[in-house]
Amino acid sequence: MDIATRVYNHRWKMDPIVRSLIDTDFYKLLMCQLVFTNHPQTQVTFSLINRATHIPLAHLIDEGELREQLDHVRALSLSRGESTFLRGNTFYGKRQMFRPDFMEWFENFRLPPYHLERVGDQYELTFEGTWCEAMLWEIPALAVLMELRSRAVLGRMKRFELQVLYARAMTRVWEKIEQLQGLDALRIADFGTRRRHSYLWQDWCVQAMMEGLGTGFAGTSNCLIAMRREVEAIGTNAHELPMVYAALAKTDAELAHSPYQVLADWQAEHSGNLRIILPDTFGTEGFLRRAPDWLSDWTGIRIDSGDPATGAEIAIRWWQDRGQDPREKLVIFSDGLDVDKIQDLHARFVGRVKISFGWGTLLTNDFRNLAPDDGLAPFSLVCKAVSANGRATVKLSDNPHKAMGPKDEIARYKRVFDVGPQVAQDVVV
Amino acid sequence: MDIATRVYNHRWKMDPIVRSLIDTDFYKLLMCQLVFTNHPQTQVTFSLINRATHIPLAHLIDEGELREQLDHVRALSLSRGESTFLRGNTFYGKRQMFRPDFMEWFENFRLPPYHLERVGDQYELTFEGTWCEAMLWEIPALAVLMELRSRAVLGRMKRFELQVLYARAMTRVWEKIEQLQGLDALRIADFGTRRRHSYLWQDWCVQAMMEGLGTGFAGTSNCLIAMRREVEAIGTNAHELPMVYAALAKTDAELAHSPYQVLADWQAEHSGNLRIILPDTFGTEGFLRRAPDWLSDWTGIRIDSGDPATGAEIAIRWWQDRGQDPREKLVIFSDGLDVDKIQDLHARFVGRVKISFGWGTLLTNDFRNLAPDDGLAPFSLVCKAVSANGRATVKLSDNPHKAMGPKDEIARYKRVFDVGPQVAQDVVV
């Protein structure tokens, strides 16, 4: 290495984890534009939730370092090249996906303040602001916490231990990719930004998928990596839309209608492969049963909780009931996937529907059993919209372990959305 | 990378495999000084022998590239720092191991010409000169051929395939090291220069052993790596000494005495841990039976062919017969070792003798089953003294598969050295 580079690098007071505002999931930007248009004044609070309470984040991660990283994220703004990419690139076959008014806003955007407090072994970390401001904290906050935890564990390892750790992790990812190579007409995307081991590791995984899967690799949800590696940016919409819309509802009738209002707003903006239904926020079965007919014209559905095969069968029956041909429809699996599950789902549904996979944590953070005391195993950390204009949000999902919100509100939602008994599934990651 | 460095690197017309005259086994230099003193005028021919005839080296390796690499080796001379190291370093506890007259000669040394011819799928490669000149070709010639073969196979692999190849190889070496960590009072050295996958890979293996084994790692046979990594340079003497001494013998009586003459000359120069008997050149049992009493005073023995446990038991009985305490003696195992064999031998002999291991090919070139068609598996390539002053050399060893020399001479040697029936062992590497 040349001397100047070395000296320059050593002048950094820290090694920033998130170095770009578009080091985030692409669908956040799609949703942000929708929110910018339809709910510019709504105040939303996002909050970090560590479902893995056995992982004492506040023990592992120094508060000062965490603040430094979060402060660094707050100092970021969209670079000229990033702006050009968002304005000029074709996303999902569409030019100018992002409207000029939204881009102008985004070019001047800075993330709002955060509130950080140590409570016992955990951190309380919340973000308040208008919805389109606060929502952009979700992914960088998760990435910062995940990577600081990785660094805390890695910091105790010796040089060759580290080399071999990554050698093992690379071998593991590659063997998964080799296992996927045999699957006919595979379409799989990286959805692993939020729980990645680190930025560089996610970037490695994406490149390995590019080489190993060729056209079977559909792209990455990470907007920055999509730009740098010149692959498709992938993603549609998430639970936060129906959760916030529902929280804003003033009556039970408005509440019952809110998930469809989300999709009506979405449809006004997006077509084609972006018209993907995410049906499970308040229970998939009831959602589909009560759905307006126009929704069955949409391109596909994303299965993100509950037993995925069951979810897909429900969708297939629903399309058939509505006179649609399931073979023309797209099913995207995105919940807790790993290669065996991908193989099973592929074998079961290939030829019956179009299928695609959004592979997350077990792509970009499968460090299970690779570090002492399994210290690098991924864990279930989320950052969710917990209130909107002062009203608590609720999520039911198709897995009661993933439900969130105040108890009485959960009961009300279950009644309004007519959710019957649900099967609990372990939340692995 | 800075621009100048990149431009500079791209000006190299090739990537040299051997970049230093001391990128060789340390014992070559010890032996070279002995030859320089005792046989300065003897003419010796070394010849490459590919025991693995199924590996078509001349198909795999371009003759032009091979010549470029060999020409580069011929252009090397001892650098000032290397000379300072050899003159000033302590080897085996001794200062000035290399005498000033030898160092003066070595400082002006260049390797003699080579003779290269393609014959079918193989190369005939020979080196002629005075013994001390020609003998220094052995290790660089082997290293060049092994690494050119590696490069030929690696050249067909894609970028992430390559990364994962090395990830797997690193993991494999590390897991071997972890397996060795449990062994009480382990002493193990790298003997893998001659059949290494590549220089950088050997260097990696040495560093991994340093970190993983600590004081259990005794050092490396590679003089350059020993210098750069500041570890012990390890090695004593090899079969070429008795082979050439024997070839020079004028009568059967001189022939029978020749292996002991080697050790008498050695003893005049070296003491302590360098007094290691290599007994198998013409059969271990007869060699020890006829050995002069002073030889039992030597520090230890190196077992390099035949069944290693049998060889060690023979040595133990011999010491006992000569009134020596085997617990004070050192047994060095160095033939075709891998971790399981090391563990077995350790378990069997720990406490009965001092033991040490010289771990070669399966340390520095265990790429078995890692490349398509197993194209990177190590194979048995040697470079041997085949004649001295025009007379063919002979090696019997304790494994008839390792015997070499003209048939009638082998028969004569078997008679003179009274070699009985031998058990054939597969030569893995």
mmCIF file of C-alpha atoms in Angstrom, chain A residues 1-2 5 158-161 163-164 166-168 170-171 174-175 178 204 207-208 211, chain B residues 1-2 5 158-161 163-164 166-168 170-171 174-175 178 204 207-208 211:
data_model
loop_
_atom_site.group_PDB
_atom_site.id
_atom_site.type_symbol
_atom_site.label_atom_id
_atom_site.label_comp_id
_atom_site.label_asym_id
_atom_site.label_seq_id
_atom_site.Cartn_x
_atom_site.Cartn_y
_atom_site.Cartn_z
ATOM 1 C CA MET A 1 0.000 0.000 0.000
ATOM 2 C CA ASP A 2 1.280 3.468 -0.676
ATOM 3 C CA THR A 5 -3.199 6.026 1.474
ATOM 4 C CA LYS A 158 -6.747 -13.237 16.177
ATOM 5 C CA ARG A 159 -5.594 -12.642 12.618
ATOM 6 C CA PHE A 160 -5.702 -16.162 11.234
ATOM 7 C CA GLU A 161 -8.767 -17.016 13.244
ATOM 8 C CA GLN A 163 -9.130 -15.306 8.033
ATOM 9 C CA VAL A 164 -10.450 -18.760 8.639
ATOM 10 C CA TYR A 166 -14.311 -15.652 6.623
ATOM 11 C CA ALA A 167 -12.955 -18.621 4.709
ATOM 12 C CA ARG A 168 -15.578 -20.792 6.376
ATOM 13 C CA MET A 170 -17.423 -17.898 2.170
ATOM 14 C CA THR A 171 -17.348 -21.630 1.691
ATOM 15 C CA TRP A 174 -20.709 -20.770 -1.977
ATOM 16 C CA GLU A 175 -21.951 -24.247 -1.165
ATOM 17 C CA GLU A 178 -23.872 -24.493 -5.672
ATOM 18 C CA TRP A 204 -19.289 -10.213 -1.330
ATOM 19 C CA GLN A 207 -20.970 -10.793 -6.204
ATOM 20 C CA ALA A 208 -20.785 -14.491 -5.421
ATOM 21 C CA GLU A 211 -21.005 -15.288 -10.632
ATOM 22 C CA MET B 1 -3.979 0.721 -4.957
ATOM 23 C CA ASP B 2 -1.970 3.691 -6.075
ATOM 24 C CA THR B 5 2.244 0.633 -8.089
ATOM 25 C CA LYS B 158 -13.570 -17.729 -12.211
ATOM 26 C CA ARG B 159 -13.055 -15.069 -9.575
ATOM 27 C CA PHE B 160 -15.376 -16.304 -6.837
ATOM 28 C CA GLU B 161 -14.592 -19.916 -7.609
ATOM 29 C CA GLN B 163 -11.940 -17.158 -3.631
ATOM 30 C CA VAL B 164 -13.904 -20.130 -2.448
ATOM 31 C CA TYR B 166 -8.740 -20.697 -1.157
ATOM 32 C CA ALA B 167 -11.417 -20.330 1.491
ATOM 33 C CA ARG B 168 -11.836 -24.092 1.491
ATOM 34 C CA MET B 170 -7.594 -22.291 4.381
ATOM 35 C CA THR B 171 -10.384 -23.886 6.347
ATOM 36 C CA TRP B 174 -6.894 -24.489 9.938
ATOM 37 C CA GLU B 175 -8.958 -27.494 10.941
ATOM 38 C CA GLU B 178 -6.992 -27.183 15.432
ATOM 39 C CA TRP B 204 0.154 -18.477 4.621
ATOM 40 C CA GLN B 207 1.783 -18.016 9.533
ATOM 41 C CA ALA B 208 -1.308 -20.027 10.356
ATOM 42 C CA GLU B 211 -0.666 -18.390 15.328
#
